[in-house]
Short mmCIF file of C-alpha atoms and ligand atoms in Angstrom, two decimals:
data_model
loop_
_atom_site.label_atom_id
_atom_site.label_comp_id
_atom_site.label_asym_id
_atom_site.label_seq_id
_atom_site.Cartn_x
_atom_site.Cartn_y
_atom_site.Cartn_z
CA UNK A 1 -26.15 51.16 -0.05
CA UNK A 2 -23.93 48.29 -0.07
CA UNK A 3 -23.85 48.08 3.67
CA UNK A 4 -27.47 47.21 3.88
CA UNK A 5 -26.86 44.07 1.77
CA UNK A 6 -24.14 42.66 3.92
CA UNK A 7 -24.15 38.95 4.66
CA UNK A 8 -23.59 37.41 8.07
CA UNK A 9 -22.78 33.96 9.58
CA UNK A 10 -25.95 32.02 10.25
CA UNK A 11 -24.65 29.97 13.31
CA UNK A 12 -22.21 29.75 16.06
CA UNK A 13 -20.50 26.71 14.52
CA UNK A 14 -20.31 28.55 11.21
CA UNK A 15 -18.44 31.39 13.01
CA UNK A 16 -16.00 28.97 14.67
CA UNK A 17 -15.28 26.80 11.65
CA UNK A 18 -14.94 29.61 9.23
CA UNK A 19 -12.58 31.62 11.38
CA UNK A 20 -10.67 28.56 12.48
CA UNK A 21 -10.42 27.83 8.80
CA UNK A 22 -8.61 31.19 8.30
CA UNK A 23 -6.26 30.34 11.18
CA UNK A 24 -5.53 26.73 10.34
CA UNK A 25 -3.24 26.85 7.37
CA UNK A 26 0.21 26.06 6.06
CA UNK A 27 1.83 27.75 9.21
CA UNK A 28 0.31 24.99 11.44
CA UNK A 29 1.80 22.13 9.35
CA UNK A 30 5.08 23.38 7.97
CA UNK A 31 6.34 25.53 10.79
CA UNK A 32 4.78 24.66 14.13
CA UNK A 33 5.98 21.00 14.30
CA UNK A 34 9.57 21.86 13.39
CA UNK A 35 9.81 24.70 15.96
CA UNK A 36 8.28 22.51 18.75
CA UNK A 37 10.69 19.70 18.01
CA UNK A 38 13.74 21.97 17.76
CA UNK A 39 12.99 24.22 20.69
CA UNK A 40 12.38 21.92 23.68
CA UNK A 41 9.34 19.94 22.75
CA UNK A 42 6.66 20.04 25.37
CA UNK A 43 8.33 23.17 26.85
CA UNK A 44 7.87 24.87 23.61
CA UNK A 45 4.26 23.93 23.40
CA UNK A 46 3.63 25.27 26.94
CA UNK A 47 5.43 28.57 25.99
CA UNK A 48 3.40 28.75 22.83
CA UNK A 49 0.11 28.20 24.77
CA UNK A 50 1.15 30.91 27.09
CA UNK A 51 1.78 33.28 24.03
CA UNK A 52 -1.71 32.32 22.62
CA UNK A 53 -3.21 33.24 25.98
CA UNK A 54 -1.41 36.59 26.72
CA UNK A 55 -0.92 37.76 23.06
CA UNK A 56 -2.92 35.77 20.59
CA UNK A 57 -6.33 35.69 22.20
CA UNK A 58 -6.30 39.50 23.38
CA UNK A 59 -5.14 40.47 19.80
CA UNK A 60 -7.86 38.26 18.23
CA UNK A 61 -10.51 39.70 20.55
CA UNK A 62 -9.35 43.19 19.64
CA UNK A 63 -9.78 42.50 15.88
CA UNK A 64 -13.19 40.95 16.62
CA UNK A 65 -14.26 44.18 18.51
CA UNK A 66 -13.21 46.47 15.69
CA UNK A 67 -14.74 44.24 13.02
CA UNK A 68 -18.16 43.67 14.72
CA UNK A 69 -18.46 47.28 15.81
CA UNK A 70 -17.70 48.44 12.17
CA UNK A 71 -19.90 45.84 10.50
CA UNK A 72 -18.02 46.79 7.23
CA UNK A 73 -14.74 46.02 5.54
CA UNK A 74 -11.63 46.38 7.66
CA UNK A 75 -10.56 49.76 6.32
CA UNK A 76 -14.01 51.32 7.03
CA UNK A 77 -14.32 49.53 10.41
CA UNK A 78 -11.14 51.30 11.55
CA UNK A 79 -12.30 54.65 9.98
CA UNK A 80 -15.52 54.50 11.91
CA UNK A 81 -13.72 54.22 15.12
CA UNK A 82 -10.86 56.65 14.20
CA UNK A 83 -13.19 59.62 13.86
CA UNK A 84 -11.26 61.25 11.18
CA UNK A 85 -7.85 60.86 12.78
CA UNK A 86 -4.84 59.23 11.25
CA UNK A 87 -5.66 55.96 13.10
CA UNK A 88 -7.69 54.99 10.04
CA UNK A 89 -4.53 54.27 8.19
CA UNK A 90 -4.08 51.08 10.36
CA UNK A 91 -7.21 49.66 8.62
CA UNK A 92 -5.80 50.32 5.26
CA UNK A 93 -2.59 48.81 6.25
CA UNK A 94 -4.30 45.59 7.33
CA UNK A 95 -6.07 45.28 3.97
CA UNK A 96 -2.92 46.02 2.11
CA UNK A 97 -1.08 43.38 4.00
CA UNK A 98 -3.80 40.90 3.35
CA UNK A 99 -3.77 41.84 -0.30
CA UNK A 100 -0.14 41.36 -0.70
CA UNK A 101 -0.25 38.04 1.14
CA UNK A 102 -3.04 36.65 -1.05
CA UNK A 103 -1.02 36.29 -4.19
CA UNK A 104 1.92 34.45 -2.75
CA UNK A 105 -0.10 32.43 -0.39
CA UNK A 106 -2.06 31.16 -3.47
CA UNK A 107 1.16 30.14 -5.08
CA UNK A 108 2.09 27.73 -2.24
CA UNK A 109 -1.47 26.66 -2.05
CA UNK A 110 -1.25 25.75 -5.72
CA UNK A 111 1.82 23.70 -5.09
CA UNK A 112 -0.16 21.70 -2.57
CA UNK A 113 -2.80 21.03 -5.32
CA UNK A 114 -0.15 20.00 -7.62
CA UNK A 115 1.10 17.48 -5.14
CA UNK A 116 -2.40 15.91 -4.88
CA UNK A 117 -2.26 15.38 -8.60
CA UNK A 118 1.41 14.17 -8.27
CA UNK A 119 0.37 11.72 -5.72
CA UNK A 120 -2.47 10.27 -7.73
CA UNK A 121 -0.30 10.00 -10.88
CA UNK A 122 2.52 8.36 -8.83
CA UNK A 123 4.95 11.22 -9.91
CA UNK A 124 6.44 11.44 -6.27
CA UNK A 125 7.81 7.91 -6.40
CA UNK A 126 11.55 7.70 -6.62
CA UNK A 127 14.87 8.08 -4.66
CA UNK A 128 15.56 11.25 -2.50
CA UNK A 129 17.48 12.95 -5.24
CA UNK A 130 14.61 12.41 -7.68
CA UNK A 131 12.04 13.90 -5.25
CA UNK A 132 14.11 16.92 -4.56
CA UNK A 133 14.78 17.46 -8.28
CA UNK A 134 11.04 17.03 -8.96
CA UNK A 135 10.35 19.92 -6.57
CA UNK A 136 13.05 22.18 -8.06
CA UNK A 137 11.98 21.43 -11.62
CA UNK A 138 8.30 22.06 -10.71
CA UNK A 139 9.01 25.31 -8.93
CA UNK A 140 11.08 26.78 -11.73
CA UNK A 141 8.66 25.53 -14.45
CA UNK A 142 7.08 28.72 -15.99
CA UNK A 143 3.68 26.99 -16.69
CA UNK A 144 2.66 24.37 -14.08
CA UNK A 145 2.77 26.31 -10.86
CA UNK A 146 0.95 29.29 -12.55
CA UNK A 147 -1.58 26.74 -13.72
CA UNK A 148 -2.26 25.59 -10.16
CA UNK A 149 -2.30 29.01 -8.72
CA UNK A 150 -5.00 29.90 -11.16
CA UNK A 151 -7.01 26.73 -10.19
CA UNK A 152 -6.87 27.42 -6.58
CA UNK A 153 -7.89 31.04 -7.18
CA UNK A 154 -10.83 29.97 -9.18
CA UNK A 155 -11.94 27.57 -6.45
CA UNK A 156 -11.69 30.29 -3.87
CA UNK A 157 -13.38 32.72 -6.21
CA UNK A 158 -16.34 30.27 -6.58
CA UNK A 159 -16.73 30.06 -2.85
CA UNK A 160 -16.48 33.85 -2.30
CA UNK A 161 -19.13 34.82 -4.94
CA UNK A 162 -21.61 32.63 -3.16
CA UNK A 163 -21.41 34.99 -0.25
CA UNK A 164 -20.81 34.75 3.51
CA UNK A 165 -23.41 32.23 4.46
CA UNK A 166 -23.77 30.26 1.27
CA UNK A 167 -20.13 30.44 0.29
CA UNK A 168 -17.66 30.71 3.19
CA UNK A 169 -19.73 29.25 5.91
CA UNK A 170 -21.12 26.37 3.92
CA UNK A 171 -17.69 25.44 2.49
CA UNK A 172 -16.06 25.69 5.91
CA UNK A 173 -18.69 23.50 7.49
CA UNK A 174 -17.56 20.54 5.29
CA UNK A 175 -13.93 21.47 4.66
CA UNK A 176 -12.90 21.78 8.37
CA UNK A 177 -14.49 18.55 9.54
CA UNK A 178 -12.97 16.78 6.44
CA UNK A 179 -9.55 18.31 7.36
CA UNK A 180 -9.83 17.02 10.93
CA UNK A 181 -10.80 13.55 9.96
CA UNK A 182 -8.01 13.31 7.31
CA UNK A 183 -5.53 14.53 9.93
CA UNK A 184 -6.68 11.96 12.51
CA UNK A 185 -6.45 9.12 9.98
CA UNK A 186 -2.88 10.22 9.08
CA UNK A 187 -1.86 10.46 12.73
CA UNK A 188 -2.94 7.00 13.39
CA UNK A 189 -1.28 5.60 10.23
CA UNK A 190 2.00 7.49 11.05
CA UNK A 191 2.05 6.24 14.61
CA UNK A 192 1.58 2.56 13.62
CA UNK A 193 4.89 2.63 11.85
CA UNK A 194 7.66 0.81 13.51
CA UNK A 195 9.89 3.07 15.49
CA UNK A 196 7.51 5.99 15.40
CA UNK A 197 7.40 6.37 19.20
CA UNK A 198 10.87 8.05 19.05
CA UNK A 199 9.19 10.85 16.99
CA UNK A 200 6.43 11.26 19.55
CA UNK A 201 9.17 11.57 22.28
CA UNK A 202 11.12 14.15 20.17
CA UNK A 203 8.00 16.29 19.79
CA UNK A 204 6.70 15.95 23.31
CA UNK A 205 9.55 15.46 25.61
CA UNK A 206 10.32 18.57 27.70
CA UNK A 207 13.74 19.83 27.34
CA UNK A 208 14.37 22.93 29.38
CA UNK A 209 17.93 23.39 28.29
CA UNK A 210 16.80 24.53 24.81
CA UNK A 211 14.77 27.48 26.13
CA UNK A 212 16.28 30.82 25.56
CA UNK A 213 15.23 34.21 24.21
CA UNK A 214 14.99 33.03 20.72
CA UNK A 215 12.60 30.23 21.48
CA UNK A 216 10.36 32.63 23.36
CA UNK A 217 10.29 35.18 20.53
CA UNK A 218 9.86 32.31 17.98
CA UNK A 219 6.78 31.27 19.73
CA UNK A 220 5.35 34.84 19.76
CA UNK A 221 5.95 35.23 16.05
CA UNK A 222 4.47 31.79 15.27
CA UNK A 223 1.27 32.57 17.31
CA UNK A 224 0.88 35.84 15.50
CA UNK A 225 1.01 34.29 12.03
CA UNK A 226 -0.85 31.11 12.92
CA UNK A 227 -3.79 32.91 14.27
CA UNK A 228 -3.98 35.16 11.13
CA UNK A 229 -3.68 38.32 13.22
CA UNK A 230 -3.26 41.90 11.65
CA UNK A 231 -4.13 40.97 8.10
CA UNK A 232 -7.73 41.99 8.13
CA UNK A 233 -9.08 38.40 8.11
CA UNK A 234 -10.32 38.41 11.63
CA UNK A 235 -11.74 41.76 11.43
CA UNK A 236 -13.52 41.13 8.24
CA UNK A 237 -15.01 37.85 9.45
CA UNK A 238 -16.10 39.53 12.72
CA UNK A 239 -18.03 42.06 10.75
CA UNK A 240 -20.31 39.19 9.91
CA UNK A 241 -20.84 38.04 13.48
CA UNK A 242 -24.19 38.63 15.16
CA UNK A 243 -24.63 40.72 18.24
CA UNK A 244 -25.04 37.44 20.17
CA UNK A 245 -21.77 36.01 19.23
CA UNK A 246 -19.62 35.63 22.35
CA UNK A 247 -16.41 37.22 21.10
CA UNK A 248 -14.15 35.92 23.96
CA UNK A 249 -15.41 32.35 23.96
CA UNK A 250 -14.99 32.25 20.09
CA UNK A 251 -11.51 33.47 20.27
CA UNK A 252 -10.60 30.83 22.79
CA UNK A 253 -12.28 27.99 20.77
CA UNK A 254 -10.60 29.13 17.55
CA UNK A 255 -7.09 29.31 19.21
CA UNK A 256 -7.57 25.84 20.68
CA UNK A 257 -8.51 24.29 17.40
CA UNK A 258 -5.51 25.98 15.77
CA UNK A 259 -3.06 24.79 18.38
CA UNK A 260 -4.63 21.30 18.28
CA UNK A 261 -4.11 21.03 14.61
CA UNK A 262 -0.57 22.27 14.86
CA UNK A 263 0.27 19.60 17.53
CA UNK A 264 -1.49 16.93 15.62
CA UNK A 265 0.52 17.80 12.45
CA UNK A 266 3.53 17.28 14.70
CA UNK A 267 2.26 13.87 15.50
CA UNK A 268 2.25 13.00 11.88
CA UNK A 269 5.56 14.41 10.84
CA UNK A 270 7.89 13.36 13.65
CA UNK A 271 6.67 9.75 14.03
CA UNK A 272 6.72 9.12 10.26
CA UNK A 273 10.12 10.75 9.75
CA UNK A 274 11.79 9.09 12.78
CA UNK A 275 10.43 5.68 11.68
CA UNK A 276 12.54 5.91 8.60
CA UNK A 277 15.55 7.83 10.14
CA UNK A 278 15.03 11.02 8.15
CA UNK A 279 15.45 14.22 10.09
CA UNK A 280 12.55 16.62 9.43
CA UNK A 281 13.13 20.13 8.13
CA UNK A 282 10.82 23.17 8.04
CA UNK A 283 9.24 25.27 5.46
CA UNK A 284 8.58 24.13 1.82
CA UNK A 285 11.49 21.70 2.00
CA UNK A 286 9.71 19.72 4.69
CA UNK A 287 6.36 19.54 2.88
CA UNK A 288 7.54 18.97 -0.64
CA UNK A 289 10.81 17.21 -0.43
CA UNK A 290 11.33 15.56 3.06
CA UNK A 291 7.77 14.26 3.44
CA UNK A 292 7.41 12.59 -0.01
CA UNK A 293 10.63 10.79 0.80
CA UNK A 294 9.29 9.71 4.20
CA UNK A 295 6.08 8.41 2.70
CA UNK A 296 8.11 6.50 0.06
CA UNK A 297 10.39 4.88 2.59
CA UNK A 298 7.93 4.33 5.44
CA UNK A 299 5.51 2.49 3.19
CA UNK A 300 7.87 0.87 0.90
CA UNK A 301 6.43 -2.60 1.66
CA UNK A 302 2.74 -1.55 1.19
CA UNK A 303 3.05 0.90 -1.74
CA UNK A 304 -0.76 1.45 -1.97
CA UNK A 305 -0.92 2.64 1.63
CA UNK A 306 1.97 5.03 0.95
CA UNK A 307 -0.09 6.31 -2.11
CA UNK A 308 -3.05 6.74 0.02
CA UNK A 309 -1.36 8.46 2.93
CA UNK A 310 0.48 10.75 0.55
CA UNK A 311 -2.79 11.70 -1.27
CA UNK A 312 -4.67 12.25 1.90
CA UNK A 313 -1.76 14.39 3.29
CA UNK A 314 -1.72 16.75 0.36
CA UNK A 315 -5.55 16.87 0.30
CA UNK A 316 -5.39 18.02 3.94
CA UNK A 317 -2.83 20.62 3.10
CA UNK A 318 -4.78 22.00 0.23
CA UNK A 319 -7.96 22.23 2.38
CA UNK A 320 -5.98 24.02 5.14
CA UNK A 321 -4.60 26.39 2.50
CA UNK A 322 -7.86 26.91 0.79
CA UNK A 323 -9.81 27.97 3.90
CA UNK A 324 -7.00 30.48 4.76
CA UNK A 325 -7.07 31.77 1.25
CA UNK A 326 -10.76 32.18 1.37
CA UNK A 327 -10.37 34.55 4.31
CA UNK A 328 -7.62 36.50 2.64
CA UNK A 329 -9.78 36.84 -0.50
CA UNK A 330 -12.71 37.99 1.48
CA UNK A 331 -10.72 40.90 3.20
CA UNK A 332 -10.11 42.27 -0.29
CA UNK A 333 -13.44 41.37 -1.75
CA UNK A 334 -15.32 43.15 1.06
CA UNK A 335 -12.99 46.11 0.62
CA UNK A 336 -13.46 46.50 -3.03
CA UNK A 337 -17.28 46.08 -3.16
CA UNK A 338 -18.05 48.30 -0.28
CA UNK A 339 -15.45 51.14 -1.00
CA UNK A 340 -16.02 51.10 -4.87
CA UNK A 341 -19.85 50.57 -4.45
CA UNK A 342 -19.84 47.76 -6.99
CA UNK A 343 -21.37 44.33 -6.66
CA UNK A 344 -19.80 41.65 -4.65
CA UNK A 345 -19.10 39.56 -7.73
CA UNK A 346 -17.25 42.42 -9.44
CA UNK A 347 -15.31 43.06 -6.21
CA UNK A 348 -14.38 39.23 -6.19
CA UNK A 349 -13.24 39.46 -9.80
CA UNK A 350 -11.01 42.40 -9.10
CA UNK A 351 -9.20 40.40 -6.46
CA UNK A 352 -9.05 37.15 -8.30
CA UNK A 353 -7.55 38.73 -11.33
CA UNK A 354 -5.21 41.22 -9.66
CA UNK A 355 -3.96 38.78 -7.00
CA UNK A 356 -3.73 36.05 -9.57
CA UNK A 357 -1.50 38.24 -11.49
CA UNK A 358 0.71 39.06 -8.51
CA UNK A 359 0.74 35.30 -7.75
CA UNK A 360 1.75 34.47 -11.23
CA UNK A 361 4.64 36.92 -11.18
CA UNK A 362 5.76 35.67 -7.73
CA UNK A 363 5.67 32.11 -9.04
CA UNK A 364 7.65 33.06 -12.19
CA UNK A 365 10.28 34.85 -10.05
CA UNK A 366 11.33 31.38 -8.74
CA UNK A 367 12.24 30.02 -12.07
CA UNK A 368 15.78 30.52 -13.00
CA UNK A 369 16.64 33.31 -15.45
CA UNK A 370 13.29 34.99 -14.80
CA UNK A 371 14.94 38.33 -14.30
CA UNK A 372 12.52 38.84 -11.23
CA UNK A 373 15.28 38.74 -8.65
CA UNK A 374 16.19 41.98 -6.61
CA UNK A 375 18.91 42.31 -4.15
CA UNK A 376 19.58 38.48 -4.52
CA UNK A 377 15.99 37.64 -3.39
CA UNK A 378 13.25 36.42 -5.69
CA UNK A 379 10.06 38.51 -5.75
CA UNK A 380 8.35 35.61 -3.86
CA UNK A 381 10.77 35.88 -0.99
CA UNK A 382 10.51 39.77 -0.94
CA UNK A 383 6.73 39.51 -0.65
CA UNK A 384 7.24 36.99 2.12
CA UNK A 385 9.78 39.19 3.92
CA UNK A 386 7.96 42.51 3.50
CA UNK A 387 4.52 41.23 4.67
CA UNK A 388 5.67 38.80 7.34
CA UNK A 389 8.54 40.64 8.84
CA UNK A 390 7.73 44.36 8.34
CA UNK A 391 3.93 44.91 7.73
CA UNK A 392 2.60 42.27 10.12
CA UNK A 393 4.32 43.43 13.32
CA UNK A 394 3.94 47.13 12.58
CA UNK A 395 0.21 46.83 11.89
CA UNK A 396 -0.29 44.45 14.82
CA UNK A 397 1.48 46.95 17.14
CA UNK A 398 -0.68 49.76 15.86
CA UNK A 399 -3.82 47.79 16.20
CA UNK A 400 -3.19 47.02 19.93
CA UNK A 401 -2.38 50.74 20.56
CA UNK A 402 -5.40 51.78 18.79
CA UNK A 403 -7.84 49.43 20.67
CA UNK A 404 -5.96 49.66 23.98
CA UNK A 405 -5.49 53.43 24.12
CA UNK A 406 -7.63 55.29 21.52
CA UNK A 407 -10.96 53.63 21.19
CA UNK A 408 -13.47 54.78 23.85
CA UNK A 409 -13.58 52.18 26.56
CA UNK A 410 -17.34 51.99 26.67
CA UNK A 411 -17.31 50.73 23.14
CA UNK A 412 -14.69 48.05 23.92
CA UNK A 413 -16.51 46.98 27.00
CA UNK A 414 -19.85 46.74 25.27
CA UNK A 415 -18.38 44.50 22.55
CA UNK A 416 -16.44 42.49 25.04
CA UNK A 417 -19.69 41.77 27.19
CA UNK A 418 -22.26 41.90 24.45
CA UNK A 419 -23.66 45.01 25.84
CA UNK A 420 -23.53 43.89 29.42
CA UNK A 421 -25.20 40.54 28.92
CA UNK A 422 -22.12 38.60 29.59
CA UNK A 423 -20.04 38.74 32.83
CA UNK A 424 -16.85 39.96 31.11
CA UNK A 425 -14.72 38.30 33.90
CA UNK A 426 -11.41 38.70 31.93
CA UNK A 427 -12.00 42.24 30.82
CA UNK A 428 -9.44 43.68 33.12
CA UNK A 429 -6.79 41.18 32.11
CA UNK A 430 -7.70 41.71 28.35
CA UNK A 431 -7.32 45.49 28.56
CA UNK A 432 -4.05 45.21 30.56
CA UNK A 433 -2.64 42.85 27.90
CA UNK A 434 -3.68 44.74 24.91
CA UNK A 435 -2.37 48.11 26.42
CA UNK A 436 0.95 46.82 27.66
CA UNK A 437 1.89 43.21 27.04
CA UNK A 438 0.94 42.79 23.49
CA UNK A 439 2.56 46.07 22.22
CA UNK A 440 5.84 45.16 24.07
CA UNK A 441 5.92 41.63 22.71
CA UNK A 442 5.26 42.61 19.16
CA UNK A 443 7.96 45.33 19.36
CA UNK A 444 10.30 42.70 20.74
CA UNK A 445 9.77 40.24 17.76
CA UNK A 446 10.13 43.22 15.44
CA UNK A 447 13.44 44.30 16.79
CA UNK A 448 14.76 40.77 17.24
CA UNK A 449 14.28 39.92 13.69
CA UNK A 450 16.76 42.71 12.85
CA UNK A 451 19.10 41.57 15.65
CA UNK A 452 18.53 44.81 17.58
CA UNK A 453 17.69 42.73 20.61
N1 PFF B 501 -2.89 31.52 9.67
C1 PFF B 501 -2.51 31.00 8.48
C2 PFF B 501 -1.47 29.77 8.53
O1 PFF B 501 -1.18 29.48 9.73
O2 PFF B 501 -1.04 29.35 7.62
C3 PFF B 501 -1.89 31.94 7.52
C4 PFF B 501 -2.63 33.11 7.26
C5 PFF B 501 -3.91 33.08 6.67
C6 PFF B 501 -2.15 34.31 7.72
C7 PFF B 501 -4.63 34.21 6.53
C8 PFF B 501 -2.93 35.42 7.73
C9 PFF B 501 -4.15 35.34 7.04
F1 PFF B 501 -4.80 36.49 7.05
#
C-alpha cells in the first residue's frame, strides 16, 4: 500500500524550515511592505500580528491537526475525519485550489529567475522607461516566460522526486538559511544609502489616522495568503510530522519567521526607494519595474554594487518562490500518487506536466493578441481571482467549521496536546477562535471584497 511507504520529516528544524519555506513567498515581499507602508506603518504591523495570533495560528494549527491525524494527502486526510459525510469535499477543494495556484505561481516564480539572469547580463540597466518597457516586452513574449516557467518547474520536480526527507527537507535546510542571509545583507546595503532613514520611518512610524475597516480586513487577507492557509500545503506537510512534533509551538515559530521576513523585506524596499525619491508600488510592478529602477539609481555611483544587490535580491525572491512552489507541488504529488496508487515519481510527473501546461497557457494569456482574454481579464488574472478571492476564503471557512464543530473533540485535543503529553494551555482559546472568530473574520473578508460590507 502506498500509505506504508510515506516519507516524513527527520528533525524539528526540518519541519520548521520546510513549512516556513511554504509560507515565506512572493506575498511577503511584494505585498506586505506596501500594505504596511500605506496603512499606518507600525499600527498595521501590530494589527497584522494580532490577526496572526487570533486567525493565522489557529487556522494553521487546524490544518496541522487534520494533516497529522490523516497521515495521508489532504483529500484523504479530510475523508478520514469526515466519516463518509459531505465534509470530505473540503479536502478535495483544498487540493484543487493548490493545483490551480501551482501553475500561475510558477509563472511569477519564473519571472524572478529571468530577473536573476537579466541582472547578471546587465539587461536591467537603463532609464525608467526602458526598465518598464523591458518588463512589458518580457511578459508578452511568447517564449521567454514559458521557458523560465519550465525551468522552475523542473527544479521543483527534481526536489520533489527525491522525497520528503531527501528532497523537501534537505533543500529547505539550505535554501531558507541562504534566503535569510541574503535578506540581511540586502537590508544592511539598503540602509546604508543616504536618506534611507526616511523609508524606515515610513514603514515603522505608527499612524493611527490611517486605520479603518479596510486596513483591518486587508491584514486578515494578507495573513491568510502569507501563511499558505487553505491550499493543502500545511495539511500535506503536517502529514509528514512525527507524533512528537509540537503542533502549536511549530505554528508559532513558522508564523514568526514569516512575519519577520515580511518586515525585513519592508526594510529593504522603503529605505532603498526613499533614498532615491521613488514611491514604492505593490505587486509585480514593485518587484519588476520599481525596484530595478531603485537599484539603478541608488547605486549609480558604484555600479558593481548595484549589480550585486540586484542579483542577490532576485536570487532571494527566486528562493522564496521556489520553497513555496515545492509545497504546492507536493500537495498535488501526494494526492496523485496516493489516490491513483502510482509511484511518487509518476505522481510528480503528472503534476509537473499538467501544471506546466496550465502555467504556459497563463503566461501566454499575458501576451497581446493571445486570444486568451475573457471578460476583459487575462487567464492569468482569472486564475489569480478565482483561487485567491473565491476558493481560498470559502475553503478556509469550511475548514474552520469542520475542525471547530464537526471533528470529535477528543481527536482535536489529542493532536493539540500530543496525546496528553503537553499542557495544552491555549486549547480553550484555540477552540473558541476556530469556532467563532476565524469563521466570522473569513466571512468578513469574503463579503468585503465584493463590497457587501
Ligand atoms: N505563502 C506564499 C506567499 O506568501 O507568497 C504563497 C503561497 C504558497 C500560498 C503556497 C499558498 C500556498 F499553498
